[in-house]
Amino acid sequence: MAKRRTKKRTHAGANAQKGSQGANLNGHANMKDPKSMVIRIGAGEVGSSVSQLVTDVRRVMEPGTASRLKERKANRLRDYVSMCGPLGVTQLLLFSRSDSGNVNMRLCTAPKGPTLHFRVEKYALAKDVRKAQRHPRGGGKEYMTPPLLVMNNFRKPESESDTKAKQLESLATTAFQSLFPVINPQTASLKSIQRVLLLNREKSEDPEEDGSFVVNFRHYAITTKKVGLSKPLRRLNAAEKLIRGSKGKKGGLPNLGKLQDISEFMIGGENGDGYMTDATSGSEAESDAEVDVLDSAPRKVKVASKAKAAAEDEEDGDGDTKNGHVQRVVVKVVELGPRMRLRLIKVEQGMCGGEVMWHEYLHKSRQEIKELEQMWEKRRKEKEARKNIQNENVEKKRKAKEEHKKATGAKDDKAKEGDAEDEDTDMEDYDFSDDDMFDDEDGFDSEGLAGDAEEQVNSRMEEDGDWSSEEEEIADGNTGKTKKALK
């Protein structure tokens, strides 16, 4: 039996292995990964800057987000909430602008909440961040995998004694962690971690704002470079990758046309005056960190003896250093944007319309809290009563419809039986022994029009007296005069 064809170019997730953890390297999120929608509430009223901020946040949330979502003025929050279930959306990020000009962000967990309300105090777009950089990072393949979430200072030691502050920190931590898939450090590859989303909670210097929750939002790209190689050697290494790649670029190859030997390119002249390393190159940026990375790329060993020796070295524990599998790499981070300073205003149950669990500015007494709880309990009971009434009405309509269907079906059957009985009685009442209509001269003739013409000819011949001679000729078998009589 022929092997079934697997679509590799157009089919989403065709190359994904079953049971693999995390997002794929082809830009498509797995089915179990969290999915989000970044929405503008009041699409025509938020302005161009907030619209661009929404676009930048969608880029941060890729690949598990609706990047090309189109909002309309007529769309309401319930329209998006109703589509969360069929589309598998787990989080909603709602951006809006108030009448006073404040930009707000709501982080909702579908389908039953809770909802975290943030005020965007300051923000910078991704294009503004790129303009401020000398060597900005272009948008490449880093958006094909989800970012690594780094959360700093979300849990304070002082909040261990305060139950409400501890619950707030735990809730905020869980809400942000649920935006992205879980990364297993033991199985995750380095290629799948190309971006970092940093959420840093600010420490409040003012004692009056000790209970505030302010988060700085930063987005970075991770770049790596090998250490210990000169700049010409790195150019040769890059040129080798371009040649081996499917899309080679001649512009990346070094120009050796004016040199006598490859050594002149490597040492920078006859005396080696132009030799550049990481220390002597003034154009190299400062590194953030240097780490040892195990190179897991497959290597071809043609000779069997060399493969056996390499296996023995690995068993001894010296194979990584002897064969060069461990590489020293410089790790750098380049900011992609956007930047935001978020202040948590309140937390409420449900999807943007439930009981307020925490508020930064409004503080209620115990009596007021008790009254609010009673009010919400009353609303909850009224809602359940309305639901029960609706279910009862639906059930009544369903039963009435079935009864009407049965009644109309019985009537139709009776009507059909009555019509059949009427037809039978009509046929039974008909008396076929009454043959007066067939004996009537003015009745209908079984031979049709031709029989009527022949009867008229015979009657005319009988009046003229020719019928007697015709009878004799017919008796003799001569029918020649019949045509003369017909003229």
Coordinates of C-alpha atoms in Angstrom, one line a residue:
M1 CA 0.0 0.0 0.0
A2 CA 1.3 3.4 -0.9
K3 CA 2.4 5.8 1.8
R4 CA 0.1 8.6 2.5
R5 CA 1.4 12.0 1.5
T6 CA 2.2 14.6 4.2
K7 CA 1.8 18.2 3.4
K8 CA 4.9 20.0 4.5
R9 CA 4.5 23.5 3.1
T10 CA 0.9 24.5 3.4
H11 CA -0.3 22.2 6.2
A12 CA -0.1 23.7 9.6
G13 CA 1.9 21.7 12.0
A14 CA 2.7 18.9 9.5
N15 CA 6.3 18.4 10.8
A16 CA 5.3 18.5 14.4
Q17 CA 6.1 15.3 16.3
K18 CA 3.4 13.7 18.4
G19 CA 3.7 14.5 22.1
S20 CA 6.2 17.3 21.6
Q21 CA 6.4 20.0 24.3
G22 CA 6.1 23.7 23.6
A23 CA 5.6 25.5 20.3
N24 CA 6.9 24.2 17.0
L25 CA 9.6 25.9 15.0
N26 CA 7.4 26.5 12.0
G27 CA 5.5 29.4 13.5
H28 CA 2.3 27.5 14.6
A29 CA 1.3 27.0 18.2
N30 CA 0.4 23.6 19.5
M31 CA -3.2 22.7 20.3
K32 CA -2.6 22.6 24.0
D33 CA -0.8 25.9 24.2
P34 CA -2.6 29.0 25.5
K35 CA -4.2 31.2 22.9
S36 CA -5.1 34.9 23.3
M37 CA -6.8 37.8 21.5
V38 CA -5.6 41.4 21.8
I39 CA -8.6 43.6 21.2
R40 CA -9.4 47.3 20.9
I41 CA -12.6 48.2 22.6
G42 CA -14.1 51.1 20.6
A43 CA -11.9 50.6 17.5
G44 CA -12.6 54.0 16.0
E45 CA -12.2 56.0 19.3
V46 CA -8.9 54.8 20.8
G47 CA -6.7 56.7 18.3
S48 CA -3.7 55.7 16.1
S49 CA -1.2 55.4 18.9
V50 CA -3.2 52.9 20.9
S51 CA -4.0 51.0 17.7
Q52 CA -0.3 50.7 17.0
L53 CA 0.3 49.6 20.6
V54 CA -2.2 46.9 20.1
T55 CA -0.4 45.7 17.0
D56 CA 2.9 45.6 18.9
V57 CA 1.4 43.6 21.8
R58 CA 0.1 41.1 19.2
R59 CA 3.6 40.7 18.0
V60 CA 4.7 40.0 21.5
M61 CA 2.0 37.3 22.0
E62 CA 2.8 35.5 18.7
P63 CA 2.5 32.7 17.6
G64 CA -0.5 31.9 19.9
T65 CA -2.6 34.9 19.2
A66 CA -4.9 36.3 16.5
S67 CA -2.4 38.6 14.6
R68 CA -4.9 39.7 11.9
L69 CA -7.9 40.3 14.1
K70 CA -10.2 43.0 12.7
E71 CA -12.5 44.9 15.1
R72 CA -15.6 46.8 14.2
K73 CA -17.4 49.6 16.1
A74 CA -20.5 47.4 16.4
N75 CA -18.6 44.6 18.1
R76 CA -19.2 44.2 21.9
L77 CA -17.3 42.3 24.5
R78 CA -20.0 39.5 24.5
D79 CA -19.2 38.9 20.8
Y80 CA -15.6 38.1 21.6
V81 CA -16.4 36.1 24.7
S82 CA -18.9 33.9 22.8
M83 CA -16.1 33.0 20.3
C84 CA -13.6 32.0 23.0
G85 CA -14.9 28.5 23.4
P86 CA -15.1 27.5 19.7
L87 CA -11.7 29.0 18.9
G88 CA -10.0 27.7 22.1
V89 CA -9.0 31.2 23.4
T90 CA -7.9 31.3 27.0
Q91 CA -7.0 34.9 27.6
L92 CA -8.3 38.3 26.4
L93 CA -6.3 41.5 26.5
L94 CA -8.6 44.5 26.1
F95 CA -7.2 48.0 25.3
S96 CA -9.5 51.0 25.6
R97 CA -9.3 54.8 26.2
S98 CA -11.5 56.6 28.6
D99 CA -13.1 60.0 28.1
S100 CA -10.4 61.6 30.2
G101 CA -7.7 60.2 27.9
N102 CA -6.4 57.4 30.1
V103 CA -5.3 54.2 28.3
N104 CA -6.5 51.0 30.1
M105 CA -5.7 47.4 29.7
R106 CA -7.8 44.5 31.0
L107 CA -6.4 41.0 31.3
C108 CA -9.3 38.5 31.3
T109 CA -9.2 34.7 31.7
A110 CA -11.8 33.0 29.7
P111 CA -14.5 32.0 30.2
K112 CA -15.2 32.7 33.9
G113 CA -12.6 35.3 34.9
P114 CA -11.1 36.8 36.9
T115 CA -10.3 40.2 35.3
L116 CA -7.3 42.3 36.1
H117 CA -7.7 46.1 35.3
F118 CA -4.4 47.9 34.5
R119 CA -3.9 51.6 33.7
V120 CA -1.2 52.1 31.1
E121 CA 0.6 55.1 32.7
K122 CA 3.4 55.3 30.1
Y123 CA 4.1 53.4 26.9
A124 CA 6.6 53.5 24.0
L125 CA 5.9 51.9 20.6
A126 CA 8.2 49.4 18.9
K127 CA 9.1 51.8 16.2
D128 CA 10.2 54.4 18.8
V129 CA 12.4 51.9 20.4
R130 CA 14.0 51.0 17.1
K131 CA 14.7 54.6 16.3
A132 CA 16.6 55.1 19.5
Q133 CA 18.9 52.2 18.8
R134 CA 22.1 52.4 16.8
H135 CA 21.8 48.8 15.4
P136 CA 18.1 47.9 15.7
R137 CA 17.1 44.2 15.4
G138 CA 15.0 43.5 12.4
G139 CA 11.9 41.3 12.6
G140 CA 12.9 37.8 11.7
K141 CA 12.3 34.2 12.8
E142 CA 12.2 35.1 16.5
Y143 CA 8.5 35.6 16.3
M144 CA 7.9 32.0 15.3
T145 CA 8.3 30.7 18.9
P146 CA 6.7 32.0 22.1
P147 CA 8.9 34.2 24.4
L148 CA 10.5 33.2 27.6
L149 CA 8.6 34.8 30.5
V150 CA 10.8 36.3 33.2
M151 CA 8.9 37.7 36.3
N152 CA 10.9 39.7 38.9
N153 CA 9.8 40.8 42.3
F154 CA 6.2 39.6 42.0
R155 CA 6.3 38.1 45.5
K156 CA 7.5 40.3 48.3
P157 CA 8.7 39.0 51.7
E158 CA 6.7 41.6 53.5
S159 CA 3.4 40.2 52.0
E160 CA 3.8 36.8 53.8
S161 CA 2.0 38.2 56.8
D162 CA -0.7 40.0 54.8
T163 CA -3.2 37.5 53.5
K164 CA -4.9 39.8 51.0
A165 CA -1.5 41.0 49.5
K166 CA -0.3 37.4 49.2
Q167 CA -3.5 36.4 47.4
L168 CA -3.2 39.3 45.0
E169 CA 0.4 38.5 44.1
S170 CA -0.4 34.8 43.6
L171 CA -3.4 35.8 41.3
A172 CA -1.3 38.2 39.2
T173 CA 1.5 35.7 38.9
T174 CA -0.9 33.0 37.7
A175 CA -2.6 35.4 35.2
F176 CA 0.6 36.4 33.5
Q177 CA 2.1 32.8 33.5
S178 CA -1.0 31.5 31.8
L179 CA -0.4 33.7 28.7
F180 CA 2.4 31.5 27.4
P181 CA 3.1 27.8 27.3
V182 CA 5.3 26.1 29.9
I183 CA 8.9 25.7 29.0
N184 CA 10.7 22.6 30.3
P185 CA 14.4 23.4 30.7
Q186 CA 15.3 19.7 30.4
T187 CA 13.8 19.2 27.0
A188 CA 13.6 22.7 25.4
S189 CA 16.1 23.4 22.7
L190 CA 18.0 26.7 22.5
K191 CA 16.6 27.4 19.1
S192 CA 13.1 27.6 20.6
I193 CA 14.0 30.4 23.0
Q194 CA 14.7 33.5 20.9
R195 CA 12.8 36.2 22.8
V196 CA 12.4 37.3 26.4
L197 CA 9.4 39.1 28.0
L198 CA 10.4 40.8 31.2
L199 CA 7.8 41.8 33.8
N200 CA 9.5 43.7 36.6
R201 CA 7.4 44.8 39.6
E202 CA 8.6 48.2 40.9
K203 CA 9.4 48.6 44.6
S204 CA 7.3 51.4 46.0
E205 CA 9.5 54.1 47.7
D206 CA 6.5 55.9 49.1
P207 CA 5.1 54.2 52.3
E208 CA 1.6 55.4 51.3
E209 CA 1.9 53.3 48.1
D210 CA 3.2 50.2 49.8
G211 CA 0.1 48.2 48.6
S212 CA 0.4 49.3 44.9
F213 CA 1.2 46.9 42.1
V214 CA 3.2 48.5 39.3
V215 CA 4.7 46.4 36.5
N216 CA 7.2 47.4 33.9
F217 CA 6.7 45.6 30.5
R218 CA 9.8 45.0 28.4
H219 CA 10.4 42.8 25.3
Y220 CA 13.8 41.6 24.1
A221 CA 15.4 39.4 21.4
I222 CA 18.1 37.0 22.3
T223 CA 21.2 36.9 20.0
T224 CA 24.2 34.5 20.4
K225 CA 27.7 34.7 19.0
K226 CA 30.7 32.3 19.2
V227 CA 33.6 33.6 21.4
G228 CA 37.3 33.1 20.5
L229 CA 37.0 33.5 16.8
S230 CA 38.5 36.4 14.9
K231 CA 36.3 38.6 12.7
P232 CA 37.6 37.2 9.4
L233 CA 37.0 33.6 10.6
R234 CA 33.5 34.5 11.6
R235 CA 32.9 35.9 8.1
L236 CA 34.1 32.7 6.6
N237 CA 31.9 30.7 8.9
A238 CA 28.9 32.8 7.9
A239 CA 29.8 32.5 4.2
E240 CA 29.9 28.7 4.6
K241 CA 26.4 28.7 6.1
L242 CA 25.2 30.9 3.1
I243 CA 26.7 28.5 0.6
R244 CA 25.2 25.4 2.3
G245 CA 21.8 27.1 2.6
S246 CA 19.0 26.8 0.1
K247 CA 19.1 30.5 -0.7
G248 CA 22.7 31.6 -1.1
K249 CA 23.6 35.3 -1.2
K250 CA 26.7 36.3 -3.0
G251 CA 26.8 39.6 -1.1
G252 CA 27.8 37.8 2.1
L253 CA 30.9 36.2 0.7
P254 CA 34.3 38.0 1.5
N255 CA 36.1 39.4 -1.5
L256 CA 39.5 37.7 -1.9
G257 CA 40.3 38.9 -5.4
K258 CA 43.0 41.3 -4.4
L259 CA 44.8 39.0 -2.0
Q260 CA 47.6 36.6 -2.9
D261 CA 46.8 34.0 -0.2
I262 CA 44.0 33.2 2.3
S263 CA 46.4 33.9 5.1
E264 CA 46.5 37.6 4.2
F265 CA 42.7 37.7 4.8
M266 CA 43.0 35.8 8.1
I267 CA 45.9 37.9 9.6
G268 CA 45.1 41.2 8.0
G269 CA 48.2 41.7 5.9
E270 CA 51.7 40.5 5.5
N271 CA 52.8 41.3 9.1
G272 CA 49.5 40.6 10.7
D273 CA 48.8 44.2 11.6
G274 CA 45.1 43.9 10.7
Y275 CA 44.4 40.8 12.8
M276 CA 41.2 41.5 14.8
T277 CA 39.8 39.6 17.8
D278 CA 37.0 40.3 20.2
A279 CA 39.3 42.3 22.3
T280 CA 40.9 44.4 19.5
S281 CA 37.8 45.0 17.5
G282 CA 36.3 48.4 18.3
S283 CA 33.1 47.8 16.5
E284 CA 32.1 44.8 18.7
A285 CA 29.3 45.6 21.2
E286 CA 29.8 44.7 24.8
S287 CA 28.5 41.3 25.7
D288 CA 25.9 40.7 28.3
A289 CA 27.1 37.2 29.3
E290 CA 29.3 34.4 28.2
V291 CA 28.1 30.8 28.7
D292 CA 29.2 27.3 27.6
V293 CA 26.7 25.7 25.3
L294 CA 26.7 22.0 24.2
D295 CA 26.5 21.8 20.5
S296 CA 23.9 19.2 19.6
A297 CA 24.3 19.5 15.8
P298 CA 24.8 16.1 14.0
R299 CA 28.3 15.5 12.9
K300 CA 29.4 13.1 10.1
V301 CA 32.2 10.6 10.9
K302 CA 33.3 8.8 7.8
V303 CA 36.0 6.5 9.3
A304 CA 34.7 3.8 11.6
S305 CA 37.8 3.9 13.7
K306 CA 37.3 7.6 14.4
A307 CA 33.7 7.0 15.4
K308 CA 34.8 4.3 17.8
A309 CA 37.5 6.5 19.3
A310 CA 34.9 9.4 19.7
A311 CA 32.5 7.0 21.5
E312 CA 35.3 5.9 23.9
D313 CA 36.2 9.5 24.6
E314 CA 32.6 10.3 25.4
E315 CA 32.5 7.4 27.8
D316 CA 35.6 8.7 29.6
G317 CA 34.0 12.1 29.9
D318 CA 36.5 14.0 27.7
G319 CA 34.7 13.7 24.5
D320 CA 32.9 17.0 24.6
T321 CA 36.1 19.0 25.0
K322 CA 38.3 16.9 22.6
N323 CA 35.7 16.9 19.8
G324 CA 34.8 20.5 20.4
H325 CA 31.1 19.9 21.2
V326 CA 31.1 22.5 24.0
Q327 CA 31.2 26.0 22.6
R328 CA 31.6 29.3 24.4
V329 CA 28.9 31.7 23.3
V330 CA 28.2 35.3 23.9
V331 CA 24.5 36.0 24.8
K332 CA 23.2 39.5 24.0
V333 CA 19.7 40.9 24.3
V334 CA 18.3 43.6 22.0
E335 CA 15.1 45.4 22.9
L336 CA 12.3 44.9 20.4
G337 CA 9.5 46.9 22.1
P338 CA 7.0 48.0 23.1
R339 CA 7.5 49.4 26.6
M340 CA 4.6 49.8 29.1
R341 CA 4.3 50.8 32.7
L342 CA 1.2 49.1 34.1
R343 CA -0.5 49.9 37.4
L344 CA -3.0 47.4 38.7
I345 CA -6.2 49.3 39.6
K346 CA -8.7 46.5 40.6
V347 CA -9.4 42.8 40.3
E348 CA -12.9 41.5 39.8
Q349 CA -14.6 38.2 39.4
G350 CA -16.1 37.1 36.1
M351 CA -15.5 38.7 32.7
C352 CA -15.4 42.5 33.3
G353 CA -18.7 42.5 35.3
G354 CA -18.4 40.8 38.6
E355 CA -17.8 41.4 42.3
V356 CA -14.8 43.6 43.0
M357 CA -12.2 41.5 44.9
W358 CA -9.5 44.2 45.3
H359 CA -9.3 47.9 44.5
E360 CA -6.3 50.2 44.9
Y361 CA -8.2 53.4 45.8
L362 CA -11.5 52.4 47.2
H363 CA -11.5 50.7 50.6
K364 CA -14.7 49.4 52.1
S365 CA -15.6 48.8 55.7
R366 CA -16.8 45.4 57.0
Q367 CA -20.4 46.6 57.0
E368 CA -20.2 47.8 53.4
I369 CA -18.5 44.6 52.4
K370 CA -21.2 42.6 54.0
E371 CA -23.9 44.7 52.2
L372 CA -22.1 44.2 48.9
E373 CA -21.9 40.4 49.4
Q374 CA -25.7 40.4 50.2
M375 CA -26.4 42.4 47.0
W376 CA -24.3 40.0 44.9
E377 CA -25.9 37.0 46.4
K378 CA -29.3 38.5 45.6
R379 CA -28.3 39.1 42.0
R380 CA -26.9 35.6 41.8
K381 CA -30.2 34.1 43.0
E382 CA -32.2 36.3 40.6
K383 CA -30.0 35.2 37.7
E384 CA -30.5 31.5 38.6
A385 CA -34.3 32.1 38.9
R386 CA -34.3 33.7 35.4
K387 CA -32.3 30.8 34.0
N388 CA -34.8 28.3 35.5
I389 CA -37.7 30.2 34.1
Q390 CA -36.1 30.3 30.7
N391 CA -35.4 26.6 30.8
E392 CA -39.0 25.9 31.8
N393 CA -40.3 28.0 28.9
V394 CA -38.0 26.3 26.5
E395 CA -39.2 22.9 27.7
K396 CA -42.9 24.0 27.4
K397 CA -42.3 25.2 23.9
R398 CA -40.6 21.9 23.0
K399 CA -43.4 19.8 24.4
A400 CA -46.1 22.0 22.7
K401 CA -44.3 21.6 19.4
E402 CA -44.2 17.8 19.7
E403 CA -47.9 17.6 20.7
H404 CA -48.8 19.9 17.8
K405 CA -46.7 17.8 15.5
K406 CA -48.4 14.6 16.7
A407 CA -51.9 16.1 16.4
T408 CA -51.4 17.5 12.9
G409 CA -49.8 14.2 11.9
A410 CA -52.9 12.2 13.0
K411 CA -55.2 14.6 11.3
D412 CA -53.3 14.2 8.1
D413 CA -53.5 10.5 8.3
K414 CA -57.3 10.6 8.9
A415 CA -57.8 12.9 6.0
K416 CA -55.8 10.6 3.7
E417 CA -57.9 7.6 4.9
G418 CA -61.1 9.5 4.3
D419 CA -60.2 10.5 0.8
A420 CA -59.4 6.8 0.0
E421 CA -62.8 5.7 1.4
D422 CA -64.6 8.3 -0.7
E423 CA -62.9 7.1 -3.8
D424 CA -63.9 3.5 -3.0
T425 CA -67.5 4.4 -2.3
D426 CA -67.7 6.3 -5.6
M427 CA -66.5 3.3 -7.6
E428 CA -68.8 1.0 -5.7
D429 CA -71.9 3.3 -6.3
Y430 CA -71.3 3.3 -10.0
D431 CA -73.7 0.9 -11.9
F432 CA -72.0 -0.5 -14.9
S433 CA -75.3 -2.3 -16.0
D434 CA -76.8 1.0 -17.2
D435 CA -75.8 1.0 -20.9
D436 CA -78.3 3.7 -22.1
M437 CA -75.5 6.1 -22.9
F438 CA -74.0 3.5 -25.2
D439 CA -77.4 2.9 -26.9
D440 CA -78.1 6.5 -27.5
E441 CA -77.6 7.7 -31.1
D442 CA -76.2 11.0 -29.9
G443 CA -73.8 9.1 -27.6
F444 CA -70.1 8.7 -28.3
D445 CA -68.9 6.2 -31.0
S446 CA -66.0 3.8 -30.1
E447 CA -64.6 4.1 -33.7
G448 CA -64.1 7.9 -33.4
L449 CA -64.5 10.4 -36.3
A450 CA -63.8 7.9 -39.0
G451 CA -66.8 5.8 -37.8
D452 CA -69.1 8.9 -37.9
A453 CA -68.1 9.7 -41.5
E454 CA -68.8 6.1 -42.6
E455 CA -72.2 6.2 -40.9
Q456 CA -73.1 9.4 -42.7
V457 CA -72.1 8.0 -46.1
N458 CA -74.1 4.8 -45.5
S459 CA -77.2 6.8 -44.6
R460 CA -76.9 9.0 -47.7
M461 CA -76.5 6.0 -49.9
E462 CA -79.5 4.4 -48.4
E463 CA -81.6 7.5 -49.1
D464 CA -80.4 7.6 -52.7
G465 CA -81.2 3.9 -53.2
D466 CA -77.6 2.9 -53.9
W467 CA -77.3 0.8 -50.8
S468 CA -79.1 -2.2 -52.4
S469 CA -76.7 -2.4 -55.2
E470 CA -73.8 -2.0 -52.8
E471 CA -75.1 -4.9 -50.8
E472 CA -75.1 -7.1 -53.9
E473 CA -71.5 -6.1 -54.8
I474 CA -70.3 -6.7 -51.3
A475 CA -71.9 -10.1 -51.4
D476 CA -70.1 -10.8 -54.7
G477 CA -66.8 -9.5 -53.2
N478 CA -66.4 -6.5 -55.5
T479 CA -65.6 -3.3 -53.5
G480 CA -64.5 -1.1 -56.5
K481 CA -67.6 1.0 -56.4
T482 CA -67.1 1.9 -52.8
K483 CA -64.6 4.6 -53.8
K484 CA -67.1 6.0 -56.3
A485 CA -69.8 6.2 -53.6
L486 CA -67.4 8.0 -51.3
K487 CA -66.8 10.8 -53.9

